[in-house]
Short mmCIF file of N, CA and C in Angstrom, two decimals:
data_model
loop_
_atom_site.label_atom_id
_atom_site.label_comp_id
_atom_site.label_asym_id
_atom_site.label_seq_id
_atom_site.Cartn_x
_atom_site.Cartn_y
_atom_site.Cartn_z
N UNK A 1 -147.40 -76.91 25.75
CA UNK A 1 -146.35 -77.89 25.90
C UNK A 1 -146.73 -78.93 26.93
N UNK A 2 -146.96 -78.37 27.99
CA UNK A 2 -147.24 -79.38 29.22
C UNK A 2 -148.75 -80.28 29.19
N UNK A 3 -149.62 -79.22 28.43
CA UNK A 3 -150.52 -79.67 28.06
C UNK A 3 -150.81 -80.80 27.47
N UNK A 4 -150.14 -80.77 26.68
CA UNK A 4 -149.79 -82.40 25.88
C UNK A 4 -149.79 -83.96 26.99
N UNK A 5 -149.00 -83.25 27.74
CA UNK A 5 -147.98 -84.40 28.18
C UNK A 5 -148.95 -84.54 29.63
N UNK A 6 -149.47 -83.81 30.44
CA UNK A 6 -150.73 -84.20 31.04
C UNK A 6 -151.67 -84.69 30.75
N UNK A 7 -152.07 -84.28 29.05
CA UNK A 7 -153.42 -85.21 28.94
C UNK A 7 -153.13 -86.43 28.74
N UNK A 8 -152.15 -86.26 28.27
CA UNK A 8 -151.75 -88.43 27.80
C UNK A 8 -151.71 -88.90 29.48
N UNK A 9 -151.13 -88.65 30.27
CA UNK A 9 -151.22 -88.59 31.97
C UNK A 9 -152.50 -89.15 32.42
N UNK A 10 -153.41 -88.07 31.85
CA UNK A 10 -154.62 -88.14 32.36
C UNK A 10 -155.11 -89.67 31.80
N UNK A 11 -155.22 -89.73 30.44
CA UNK A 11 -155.62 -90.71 29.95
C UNK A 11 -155.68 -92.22 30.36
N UNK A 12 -153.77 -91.99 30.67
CA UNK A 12 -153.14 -93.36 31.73
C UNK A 12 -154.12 -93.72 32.90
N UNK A 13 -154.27 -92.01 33.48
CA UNK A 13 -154.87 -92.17 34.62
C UNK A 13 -156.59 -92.88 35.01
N UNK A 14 -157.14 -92.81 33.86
CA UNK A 14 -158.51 -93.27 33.48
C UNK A 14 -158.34 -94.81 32.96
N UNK A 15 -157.20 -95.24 32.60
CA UNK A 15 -157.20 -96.35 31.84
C UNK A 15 -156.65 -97.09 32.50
N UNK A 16 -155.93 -96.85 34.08
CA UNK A 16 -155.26 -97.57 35.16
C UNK A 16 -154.10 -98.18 34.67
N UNK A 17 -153.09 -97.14 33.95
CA UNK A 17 -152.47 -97.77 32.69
C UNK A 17 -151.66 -96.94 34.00
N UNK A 18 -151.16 -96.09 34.96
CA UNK A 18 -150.10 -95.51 35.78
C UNK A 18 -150.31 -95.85 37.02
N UNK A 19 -148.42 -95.80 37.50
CA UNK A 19 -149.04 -95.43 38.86
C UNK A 19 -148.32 -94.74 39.96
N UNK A 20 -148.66 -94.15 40.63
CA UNK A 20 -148.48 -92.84 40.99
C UNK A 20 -148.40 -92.69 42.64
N UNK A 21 -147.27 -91.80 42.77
CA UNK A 21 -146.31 -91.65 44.14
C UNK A 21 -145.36 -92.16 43.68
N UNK A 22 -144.41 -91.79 44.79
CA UNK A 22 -143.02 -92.14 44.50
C UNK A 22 -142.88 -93.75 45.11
N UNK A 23 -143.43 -93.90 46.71
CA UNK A 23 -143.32 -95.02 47.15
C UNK A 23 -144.62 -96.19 46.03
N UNK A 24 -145.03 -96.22 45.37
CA UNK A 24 -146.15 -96.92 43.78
C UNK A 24 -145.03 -97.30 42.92
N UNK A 25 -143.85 -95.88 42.36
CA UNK A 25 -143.23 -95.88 41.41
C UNK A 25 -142.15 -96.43 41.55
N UNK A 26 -141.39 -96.81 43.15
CA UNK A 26 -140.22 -96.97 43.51
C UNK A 26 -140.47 -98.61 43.11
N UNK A 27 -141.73 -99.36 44.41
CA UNK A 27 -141.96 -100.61 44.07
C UNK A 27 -142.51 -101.77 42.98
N UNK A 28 -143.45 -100.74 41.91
CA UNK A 28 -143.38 -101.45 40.71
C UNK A 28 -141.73 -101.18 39.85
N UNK A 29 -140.87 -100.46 40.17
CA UNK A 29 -139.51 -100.15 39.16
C UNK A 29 -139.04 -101.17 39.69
N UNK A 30 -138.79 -101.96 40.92
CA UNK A 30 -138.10 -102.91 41.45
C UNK A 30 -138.32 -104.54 41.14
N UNK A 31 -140.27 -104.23 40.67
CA UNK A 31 -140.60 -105.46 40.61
C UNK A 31 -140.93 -105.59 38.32
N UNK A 32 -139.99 -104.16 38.13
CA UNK A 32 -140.03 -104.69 36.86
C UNK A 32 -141.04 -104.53 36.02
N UNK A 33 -142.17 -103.39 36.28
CA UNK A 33 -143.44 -103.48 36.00
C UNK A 33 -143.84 -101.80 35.30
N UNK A 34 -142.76 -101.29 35.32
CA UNK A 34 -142.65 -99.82 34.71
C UNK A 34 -142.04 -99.32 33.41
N UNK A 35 -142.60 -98.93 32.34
CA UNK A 35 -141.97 -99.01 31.10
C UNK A 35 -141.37 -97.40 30.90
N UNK A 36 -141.76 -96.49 31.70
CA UNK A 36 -141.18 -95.06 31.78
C UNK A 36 -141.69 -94.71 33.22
N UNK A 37 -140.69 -93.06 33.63
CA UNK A 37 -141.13 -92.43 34.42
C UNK A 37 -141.30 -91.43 34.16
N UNK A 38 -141.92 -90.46 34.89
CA UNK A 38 -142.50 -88.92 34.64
C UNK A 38 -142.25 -88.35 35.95
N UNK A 39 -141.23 -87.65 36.02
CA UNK A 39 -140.89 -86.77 37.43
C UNK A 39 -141.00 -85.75 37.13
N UNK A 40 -141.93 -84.66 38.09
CA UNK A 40 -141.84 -83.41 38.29
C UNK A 40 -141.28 -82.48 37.82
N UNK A 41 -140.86 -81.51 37.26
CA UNK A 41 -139.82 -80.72 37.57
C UNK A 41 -139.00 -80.04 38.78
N UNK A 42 -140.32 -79.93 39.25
CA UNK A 42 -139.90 -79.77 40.62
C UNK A 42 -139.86 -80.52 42.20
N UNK A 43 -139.90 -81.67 41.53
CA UNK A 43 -139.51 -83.10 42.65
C UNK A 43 -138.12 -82.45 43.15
N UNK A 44 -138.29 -82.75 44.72
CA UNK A 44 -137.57 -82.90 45.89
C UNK A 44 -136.00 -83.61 45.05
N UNK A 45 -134.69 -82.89 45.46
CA UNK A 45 -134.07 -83.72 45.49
C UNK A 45 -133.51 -85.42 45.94
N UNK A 46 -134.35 -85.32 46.59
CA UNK A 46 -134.58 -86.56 47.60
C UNK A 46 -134.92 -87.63 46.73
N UNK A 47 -136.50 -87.14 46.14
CA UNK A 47 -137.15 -88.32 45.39
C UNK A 47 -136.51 -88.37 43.50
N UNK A 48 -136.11 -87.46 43.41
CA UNK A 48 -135.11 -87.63 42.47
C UNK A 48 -134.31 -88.34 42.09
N UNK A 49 -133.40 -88.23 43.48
CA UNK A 49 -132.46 -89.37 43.51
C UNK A 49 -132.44 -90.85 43.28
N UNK A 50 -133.93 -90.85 44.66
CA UNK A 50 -134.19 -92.23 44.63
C UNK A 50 -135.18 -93.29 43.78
N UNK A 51 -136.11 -92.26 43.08
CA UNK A 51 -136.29 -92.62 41.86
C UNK A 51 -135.30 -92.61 40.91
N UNK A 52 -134.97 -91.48 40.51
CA UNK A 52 -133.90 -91.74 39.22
C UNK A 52 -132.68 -92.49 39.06
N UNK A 53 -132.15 -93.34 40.45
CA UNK A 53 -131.27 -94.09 40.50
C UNK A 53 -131.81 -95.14 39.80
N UNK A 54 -133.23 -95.82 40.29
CA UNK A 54 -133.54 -97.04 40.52
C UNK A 54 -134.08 -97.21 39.15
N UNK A 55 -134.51 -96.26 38.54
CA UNK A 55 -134.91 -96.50 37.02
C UNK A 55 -133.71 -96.26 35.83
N UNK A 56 -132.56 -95.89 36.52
CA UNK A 56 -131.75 -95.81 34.86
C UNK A 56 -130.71 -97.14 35.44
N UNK A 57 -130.66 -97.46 36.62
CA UNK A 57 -130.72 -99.07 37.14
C UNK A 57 -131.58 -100.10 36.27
N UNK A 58 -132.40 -99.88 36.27
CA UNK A 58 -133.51 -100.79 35.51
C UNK A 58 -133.80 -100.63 33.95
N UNK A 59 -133.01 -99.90 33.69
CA UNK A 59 -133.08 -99.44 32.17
C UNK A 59 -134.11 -98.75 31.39
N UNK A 60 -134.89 -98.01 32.70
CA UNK A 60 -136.40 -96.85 32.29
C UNK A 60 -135.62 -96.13 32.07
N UNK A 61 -136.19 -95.54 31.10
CA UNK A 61 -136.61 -94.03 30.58
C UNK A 61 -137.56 -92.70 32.06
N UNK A 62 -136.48 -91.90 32.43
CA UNK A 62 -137.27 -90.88 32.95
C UNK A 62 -137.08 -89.53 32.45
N UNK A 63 -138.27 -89.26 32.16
CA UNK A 63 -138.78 -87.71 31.55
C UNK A 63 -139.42 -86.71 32.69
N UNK A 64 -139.06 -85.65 32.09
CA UNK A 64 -138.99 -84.73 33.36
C UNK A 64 -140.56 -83.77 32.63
N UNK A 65 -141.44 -83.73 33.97
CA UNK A 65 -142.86 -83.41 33.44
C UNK A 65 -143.30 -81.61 33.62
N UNK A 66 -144.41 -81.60 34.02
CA UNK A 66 -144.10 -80.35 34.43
C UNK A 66 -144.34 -80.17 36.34
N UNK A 67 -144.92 -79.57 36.94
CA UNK A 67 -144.78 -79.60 37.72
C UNK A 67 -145.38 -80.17 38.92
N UNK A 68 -145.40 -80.47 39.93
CA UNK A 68 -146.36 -81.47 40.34
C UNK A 68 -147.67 -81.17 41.05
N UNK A 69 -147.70 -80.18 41.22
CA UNK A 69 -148.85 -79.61 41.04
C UNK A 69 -149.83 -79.59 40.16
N UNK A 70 -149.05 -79.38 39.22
CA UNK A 70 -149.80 -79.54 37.33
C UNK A 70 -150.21 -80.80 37.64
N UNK A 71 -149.26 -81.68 37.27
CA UNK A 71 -149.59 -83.15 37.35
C UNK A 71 -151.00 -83.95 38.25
N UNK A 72 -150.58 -83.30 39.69
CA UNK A 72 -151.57 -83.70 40.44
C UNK A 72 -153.15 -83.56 39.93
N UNK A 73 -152.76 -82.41 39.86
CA UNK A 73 -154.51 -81.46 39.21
C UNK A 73 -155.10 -82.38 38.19
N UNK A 74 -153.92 -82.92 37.36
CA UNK A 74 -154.72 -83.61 36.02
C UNK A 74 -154.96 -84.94 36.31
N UNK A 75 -154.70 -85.19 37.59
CA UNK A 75 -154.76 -86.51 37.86
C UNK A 75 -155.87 -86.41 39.05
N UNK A 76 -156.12 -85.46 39.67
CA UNK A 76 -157.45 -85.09 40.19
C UNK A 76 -156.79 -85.74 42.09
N UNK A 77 -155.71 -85.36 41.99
CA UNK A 77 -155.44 -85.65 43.17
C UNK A 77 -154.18 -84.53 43.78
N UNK A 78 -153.62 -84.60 45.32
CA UNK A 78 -153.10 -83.30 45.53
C UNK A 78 -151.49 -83.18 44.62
N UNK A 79 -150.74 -82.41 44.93
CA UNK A 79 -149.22 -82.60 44.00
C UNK A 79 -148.76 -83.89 43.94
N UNK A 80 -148.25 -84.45 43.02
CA UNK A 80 -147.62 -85.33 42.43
C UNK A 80 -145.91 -85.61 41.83
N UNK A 81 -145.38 -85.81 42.63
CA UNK A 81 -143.69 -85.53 42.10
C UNK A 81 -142.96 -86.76 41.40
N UNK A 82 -143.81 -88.01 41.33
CA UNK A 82 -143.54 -89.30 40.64
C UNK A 82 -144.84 -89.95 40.32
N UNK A 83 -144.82 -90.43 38.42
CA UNK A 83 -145.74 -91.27 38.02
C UNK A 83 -145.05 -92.20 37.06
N UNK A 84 -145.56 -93.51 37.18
CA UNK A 84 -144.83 -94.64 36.99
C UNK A 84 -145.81 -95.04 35.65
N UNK A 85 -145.41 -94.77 34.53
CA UNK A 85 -146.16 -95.69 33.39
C UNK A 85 -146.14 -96.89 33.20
N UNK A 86 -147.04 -97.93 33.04
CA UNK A 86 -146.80 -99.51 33.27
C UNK A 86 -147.06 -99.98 31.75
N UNK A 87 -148.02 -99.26 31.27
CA UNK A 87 -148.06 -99.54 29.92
C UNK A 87 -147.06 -98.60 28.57
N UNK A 88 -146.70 -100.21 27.68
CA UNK A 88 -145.47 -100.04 26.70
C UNK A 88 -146.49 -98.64 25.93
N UNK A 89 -146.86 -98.84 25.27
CA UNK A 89 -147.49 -97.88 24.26
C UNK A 89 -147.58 -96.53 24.56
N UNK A 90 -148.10 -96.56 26.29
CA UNK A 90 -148.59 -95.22 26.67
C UNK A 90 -146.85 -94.74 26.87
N UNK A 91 -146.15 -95.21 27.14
CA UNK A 91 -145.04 -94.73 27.42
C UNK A 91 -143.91 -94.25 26.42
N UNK A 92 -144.19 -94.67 25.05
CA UNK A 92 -143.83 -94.92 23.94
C UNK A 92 -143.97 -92.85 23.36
N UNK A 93 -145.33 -93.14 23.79
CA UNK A 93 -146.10 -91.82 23.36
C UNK A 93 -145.96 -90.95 24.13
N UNK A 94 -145.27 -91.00 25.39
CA UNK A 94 -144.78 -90.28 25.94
C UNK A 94 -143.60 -89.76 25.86
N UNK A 95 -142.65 -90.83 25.65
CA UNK A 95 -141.42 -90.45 25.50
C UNK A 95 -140.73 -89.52 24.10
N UNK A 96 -141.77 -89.87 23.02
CA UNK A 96 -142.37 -89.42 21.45
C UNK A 96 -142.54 -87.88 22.00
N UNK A 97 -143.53 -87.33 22.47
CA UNK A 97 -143.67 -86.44 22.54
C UNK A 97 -143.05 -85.55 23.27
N UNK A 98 -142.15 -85.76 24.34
CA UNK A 98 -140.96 -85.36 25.25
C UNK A 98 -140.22 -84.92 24.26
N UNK A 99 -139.75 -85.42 23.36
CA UNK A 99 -138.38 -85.82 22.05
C UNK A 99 -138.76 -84.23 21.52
N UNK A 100 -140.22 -84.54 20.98
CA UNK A 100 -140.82 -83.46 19.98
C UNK A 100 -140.70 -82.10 20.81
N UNK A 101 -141.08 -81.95 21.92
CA UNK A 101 -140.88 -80.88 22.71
C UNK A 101 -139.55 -80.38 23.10
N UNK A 102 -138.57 -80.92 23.02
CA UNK A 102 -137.83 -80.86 23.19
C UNK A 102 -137.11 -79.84 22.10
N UNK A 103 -137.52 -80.57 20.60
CA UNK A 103 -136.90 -80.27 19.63
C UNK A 103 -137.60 -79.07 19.16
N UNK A 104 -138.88 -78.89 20.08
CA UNK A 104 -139.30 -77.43 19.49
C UNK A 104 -139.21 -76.31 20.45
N UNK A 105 -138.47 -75.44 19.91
CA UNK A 105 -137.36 -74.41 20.97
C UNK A 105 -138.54 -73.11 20.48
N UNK A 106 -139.62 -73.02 19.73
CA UNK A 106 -140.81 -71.86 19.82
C UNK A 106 -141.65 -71.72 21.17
N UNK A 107 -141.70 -73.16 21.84
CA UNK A 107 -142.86 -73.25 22.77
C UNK A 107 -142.14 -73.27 24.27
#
């Protein structure tokens, strides 16, 4: 399941198509430059908040990933509790496959 949704991550991450931290994700959402988010599961209430205010403010899409640890790892850097997709497509395919996971209650 998570697998999925990290490698497309990763991909972003090679293609400079994300961007990543919360204080990255807070200031491109403000300046309009974020087409989805990907929070943690286990993001801080804190950064939750203040991400997830500012993006359903802005009319993003945030999907809840797996954990940020996971995340970090696939991104080759330490935990990760916010990543900011900038590109439409990659985010598209993200949000696509969130849907699908969602709807499959085997995995």
């Amino acid at each position: 399941m998570t697998d999925a949704l990290t490698g497309l991550l990763g991909l972003g991450a090679r293609g400079r198509l994300l961007v990543i931290g919360v204080s990255g994700v807070r200031a491109r959402l403000q300046r309009g430059k974020v087409a989805a988010v990907v929070l943690a599961v286990d993001a801080s209430p804190r950064t939750r908040e203040k991400v997830e205010r500012l993006a359903v403010a802005r009319g993003v899409p945030v999907l809840t990933g797996p954990t940020a640890a996971r995340i970090g790892q696939r991104l080759g850097r330490p935990p990760v509790q916010a990543v900011g997709v900038a590109d439409r497509a990659l985010a598209r395919g993200l949000m696509r496959l969130s849907e699908e996971l969602r709807g499959d209650t085997d995995s």
